[in-house]
C-alpha positions as a Markdown table, in Angstrom:
| # | Residue | x | y | z |
|---|---|---|---|---|
| 1 | Unk | 63.5 | 149.7 | 125.6 |
| 2 | Unk | 63.4 | 148.4 | 122.5 |
| 3 | Unk | 59.6 | 149.0 | 122.0 |
| 4 | Unk | 58.6 | 152.9 | 119.8 |
| 5 | Unk | 56.1 | 154.1 | 121.4 |
| 6 | Unk | 55.7 | 154.6 | 125.3 |
| 7 | Unk | 52.4 | 152.7 | 125.3 |
| 8 | Unk | 54.1 | 149.8 | 123.8 |
| 9 | Unk | 56.6 | 150.1 | 126.8 |
| 10 | Unk | 54.3 | 150.8 | 128.9 |
| 11 | Unk | 52.7 | 147.2 | 128.1 |
| 12 | Unk | 55.8 | 145.5 | 127.9 |
| 13 | Unk | 57.1 | 146.6 | 131.6 |
| 14 | Unk | 53.5 | 145.3 | 132.6 |
| 15 | Unk | 54.0 | 142.2 | 131.2 |
| 16 | Unk | 57.8 | 141.5 | 132.3 |
| 17 | Unk | 56.7 | 142.4 | 135.7 |
| 18 | Unk | 53.2 | 140.1 | 135.5 |
| 19 | Unk | 56.1 | 136.7 | 134.5 |
| 20 | Unk | 58.4 | 137.8 | 137.3 |
| 21 | Unk | 55.3 | 137.9 | 139.2 |
| 22 | Unk | 54.7 | 134.3 | 137.7 |
| 23 | Unk | 58.0 | 133.0 | 138.8 |
| 24 | Unk | 58.0 | 133.9 | 142.4 |
| 25 | Unk | 55.0 | 132.7 | 142.7 |
| 26 | Unk | 55.8 | 129.0 | 141.1 |
| 27 | Unk | 59.0 | 129.5 | 143.2 |
| 28 | Unk | 61.7 | 130.0 | 140.3 |
| 29 | Unk | 63.7 | 132.8 | 142.7 |
| 30 | Unk | 66.1 | 133.0 | 140.0 |
| 31 | Unk | 63.9 | 133.5 | 137.4 |
| 32 | Unk | 62.1 | 136.8 | 138.9 |
| 33 | Unk | 65.6 | 138.0 | 140.5 |
| 34 | Unk | 66.8 | 137.9 | 137.2 |
| 35 | Unk | 63.7 | 140.1 | 135.6 |
| 36 | Unk | 63.8 | 142.4 | 138.5 |
| 37 | Unk | 68.3 | 142.9 | 137.7 |
| 38 | Unk | 66.6 | 143.6 | 134.6 |
| 39 | Unk | 65.0 | 145.9 | 135.5 |
| 40 | Unk | 67.5 | 147.5 | 137.7 |
| 41 | Unk | 69.7 | 147.9 | 134.9 |
| 42 | Unk | 70.9 | 151.4 | 134.0 |
| 43 | Unk | 68.9 | 151.7 | 130.5 |
| 44 | Unk | 65.3 | 150.2 | 132.2 |
| 45 | Unk | 66.0 | 151.6 | 135.6 |
| 46 | Unk | 66.4 | 156.2 | 134.3 |
| 47 | Unk | 62.7 | 155.1 | 132.7 |
| 48 | Unk | 60.8 | 157.6 | 135.3 |
| 49 | Unk | 58.2 | 157.9 | 132.6 |
| 50 | Unk | 57.5 | 155.3 | 131.4 |
| 51 | Unk | 57.7 | 154.1 | 135.5 |
| 52 | Unk | 55.1 | 156.4 | 136.2 |
| 53 | Unk | 52.8 | 155.5 | 133.9 |
| 54 | Unk | 52.0 | 152.1 | 134.7 |
| 55 | Unk | 49.2 | 150.4 | 136.3 |
| 56 | Unk | 49.1 | 151.0 | 140.4 |
| 57 | Unk | 48.2 | 147.2 | 140.8 |
| 58 | Unk | 51.5 | 146.9 | 138.0 |
| 59 | Unk | 53.2 | 149.6 | 140.4 |
| 60 | Unk | 52.2 | 148.0 | 143.4 |
| 61 | Unk | 53.5 | 143.8 | 142.2 |
| 62 | Unk | 57.1 | 145.2 | 140.9 |
| 63 | Unk | 57.5 | 146.7 | 144.5 |
| 64 | Unk | 56.9 | 143.6 | 146.2 |
| 65 | Unk | 59.3 | 142.0 | 144.3 |
| 66 | Unk | 61.8 | 144.5 | 143.9 |
| 67 | Unk | 61.8 | 144.7 | 148.5 |
| 68 | Unk | 62.6 | 140.2 | 148.1 |
| 69 | Unk | 64.8 | 140.7 | 145.8 |
| 70 | Unk | 66.5 | 144.0 | 147.1 |
| 71 | Unk | 69.1 | 142.7 | 149.2 |
| 72 | Unk | 68.7 | 144.6 | 151.8 |
| 73 | Unk | 69.1 | 143.3 | 155.2 |
| 74 | Unk | 71.7 | 140.4 | 153.7 |
| 75 | Unk | 68.7 | 139.5 | 151.8 |
| 76 | Unk | 66.3 | 139.2 | 154.7 |
| 77 | Unk | 62.8 | 139.2 | 152.3 |
| 78 | Unk | 64.5 | 136.9 | 150.1 |
| 79 | Unk | 65.5 | 134.1 | 152.9 |
| 80 | Unk | 61.8 | 135.0 | 154.0 |
| 81 | Unk | 60.4 | 134.2 | 150.9 |
| 82 | Unk | 62.3 | 131.1 | 150.5 |
| 83 | Unk | 61.5 | 130.3 | 154.4 |
| 84 | Unk | 58.4 | 129.7 | 153.3 |
| 85 | Unk | 58.3 | 128.3 | 150.2 |
| 86 | Unk | 56.5 | 124.9 | 149.1 |
| 87 | Unk | 59.0 | 123.0 | 147.0 |
| 88 | Unk | 59.6 | 122.4 | 144.3 |
| 89 | Unk | 61.7 | 126.0 | 144.3 |
| 90 | Unk | 64.6 | 126.4 | 142.1 |
| 91 | Unk | 66.5 | 129.7 | 145.0 |
| 92 | Unk | 68.7 | 132.5 | 143.9 |
| 93 | Unk | 71.8 | 130.5 | 144.8 |
| 94 | Unk | 73.7 | 133.9 | 144.3 |
| 95 | Unk | 72.3 | 134.4 | 148.5 |
| 96 | Unk | 73.8 | 130.9 | 149.3 |
| 97 | Unk | 77.1 | 131.9 | 147.7 |
| 98 | Unk | 77.0 | 134.9 | 149.3 |
| 99 | Unk | 76.8 | 133.0 | 152.8 |
| 100 | Unk | 80.4 | 130.5 | 152.0 |
| 101 | Unk | 82.1 | 133.0 | 150.7 |
| 102 | Unk | 81.3 | 134.4 | 153.9 |
| 103 | Unk | 81.4 | 131.6 | 156.1 |
| 104 | Unk | 84.6 | 130.2 | 154.1 |
| 105 | Unk | 87.0 | 134.0 | 154.5 |
| 106 | Unk | 85.3 | 134.9 | 158.0 |
| 107 | Unk | 85.8 | 131.8 | 159.9 |
| 108 | Unk | 88.8 | 130.6 | 160.8 |
| 109 | Unk | 89.5 | 127.1 | 159.8 |
| 110 | Unk | 91.5 | 126.7 | 162.5 |
| 111 | Unk | 90.7 | 126.9 | 165.8 |
| 112 | Unk | 94.0 | 126.9 | 167.6 |
| 113 | Unk | 97.2 | 128.4 | 166.3 |
| 114 | Unk | 99.0 | 125.5 | 165.4 |
| 115 | Unk | 96.3 | 124.6 | 162.7 |
| 116 | Unk | 95.7 | 120.6 | 164.5 |
| 117 | Unk | 91.3 | 122.0 | 165.7 |
| 118 | Unk | 89.3 | 122.2 | 162.9 |
| 119 | Unk | 86.8 | 124.8 | 163.3 |
| 120 | Unk | 83.8 | 122.3 | 163.3 |
| 121 | Unk | 81.3 | 124.9 | 163.5 |
| 122 | Unk | 82.6 | 126.8 | 160.2 |
| 123 | Unk | 82.3 | 123.2 | 159.1 |
| 124 | Unk | 79.0 | 122.9 | 160.3 |
| 125 | Unk | 77.5 | 126.1 | 158.5 |
| 126 | Unk | 79.0 | 125.4 | 155.2 |
| 127 | Unk | 77.6 | 121.9 | 155.6 |
| 128 | Unk | 73.6 | 122.7 | 156.4 |
| 129 | Unk | 73.0 | 125.3 | 153.8 |
| 130 | Unk | 75.2 | 122.7 | 151.2 |
| 131 | Unk | 72.3 | 120.8 | 153.0 |
| 132 | Unk | 69.3 | 123.6 | 152.1 |
| 133 | Unk | 71.0 | 123.6 | 149.0 |
| 134 | Unk | 70.5 | 120.3 | 147.8 |
| 135 | Unk | 67.2 | 119.9 | 149.1 |
| 136 | Unk | 65.8 | 122.1 | 146.1 |
| 137 | Unk | 66.4 | 119.5 | 143.8 |
| 138 | Unk | 64.5 | 117.1 | 145.6 |
| 139 | Unk | 61.4 | 118.1 | 144.1 |
| 140 | Unk | 61.2 | 119.2 | 140.3 |
| 141 | Unk | 58.7 | 120.9 | 138.1 |
| 142 | Unk | 56.2 | 118.5 | 136.6 |
| 143 | Unk | 56.4 | 120.5 | 133.6 |
| 144 | Unk | 57.9 | 118.9 | 129.7 |
| 145 | Unk | 60.6 | 120.2 | 127.2 |
| 146 | Unk | 58.6 | 122.9 | 124.7 |
| 147 | Unk | 61.2 | 122.8 | 121.8 |
| 148 | Unk | 59.4 | 126.2 | 120.8 |
| 149 | Unk | 60.0 | 128.5 | 124.0 |
| 150 | Unk | 63.4 | 126.8 | 124.2 |
| 151 | Unk | 64.6 | 127.8 | 120.7 |
| 152 | Unk | 62.4 | 131.4 | 121.3 |
| 153 | Unk | 65.1 | 132.0 | 123.6 |
| 154 | Unk | 67.8 | 131.0 | 122.2 |
| 155 | Unk | 67.2 | 132.6 | 118.8 |
| 156 | Unk | 66.2 | 135.8 | 121.1 |
| 157 | Unk | 68.6 | 139.0 | 120.3 |
| 158 | Unk | 71.1 | 140.5 | 122.5 |
| 159 | Unk | 72.1 | 143.7 | 123.1 |
| 160 | Unk | 75.2 | 145.3 | 124.3 |
| 161 | Unk | 74.3 | 147.3 | 127.4 |
| 162 | Unk | 75.7 | 150.3 | 125.6 |
| 163 | Unk | 72.9 | 149.9 | 122.7 |
| 164 | Unk | 70.1 | 149.7 | 124.9 |
| 165 | Unk | 71.2 | 152.9 | 127.2 |
| 166 | Unk | 71.3 | 154.6 | 123.4 |
| 167 | Unk | 68.1 | 153.3 | 123.3 |
| 168 | Unk | 67.3 | 154.5 | 126.6 |
| 169 | Unk | 68.5 | 157.9 | 125.9 |
| 170 | Unk | 65.9 | 157.6 | 122.7 |
| 171 | Unk | 63.0 | 156.6 | 124.6 |
| 172 | Unk | 63.6 | 159.5 | 127.7 |
| 173 | Unk | 65.8 | 161.7 | 126.7 |
| 174 | Unk | 67.6 | 163.7 | 129.4 |
| 175 | Unk | 65.6 | 167.5 | 128.9 |
| 176 | Unk | 64.9 | 167.8 | 132.8 |
| 177 | Unk | 69.1 | 167.8 | 133.7 |
| 178 | Unk | 69.6 | 170.0 | 130.5 |
| 179 | Unk | 66.6 | 172.5 | 131.5 |
| 180 | Unk | 68.2 | 172.4 | 135.4 |
| 181 | Unk | 71.7 | 173.1 | 134.0 |
| 182 | Unk | 70.5 | 177.0 | 131.5 |
| 183 | Unk | 68.1 | 177.7 | 134.0 |
| 184 | Unk | 71.7 | 177.2 | 136.3 |
| 185 | Unk | 73.4 | 179.0 | 134.2 |
| 186 | Unk | 70.8 | 181.3 | 133.8 |
| 187 | Unk | 71.3 | 182.7 | 138.0 |
| 188 | Unk | 75.1 | 182.6 | 137.2 |
| 189 | Unk | 74.8 | 185.5 | 135.1 |
| 190 | Unk | 72.5 | 187.5 | 137.3 |
């Protein structure tokens, strides 16, 4: 969004799609989902001209990742991807938190009115999810800390959503909407 030319925006968007693809290949589902979430922000999502100018291979990679992290059908595609992944894995924890919340709020803790018999099924389901989460911590990635990369991320300039959206409007003005409004107004005065 902050790039001055449409060509540079396409190059940078392609870079981030490539990065997300690498994160996905490394089973870093949290990192990949974060990049995809940035693509879904209002400021980026509205840049239709930029997305249309992407190379076909980038569009295909983007669509594949978008499908995995769309959340449709209770995160079906994400669940399939993580089920077939080989450790090390960094899961997208949001899915597990949603599952735990559903179990906590959606299933009764007790199976009787006197609240003397615990719903063992609920407890077992919660334990299964917690076991799965903890299993991801068993296999570490073989990376060493790189202070330069760490500084790059911690010193990056942050922009508010409003600032990004304003910049997005500069990058791709709402010209089409105005043209349609003028056409509609001209039809009304006929």
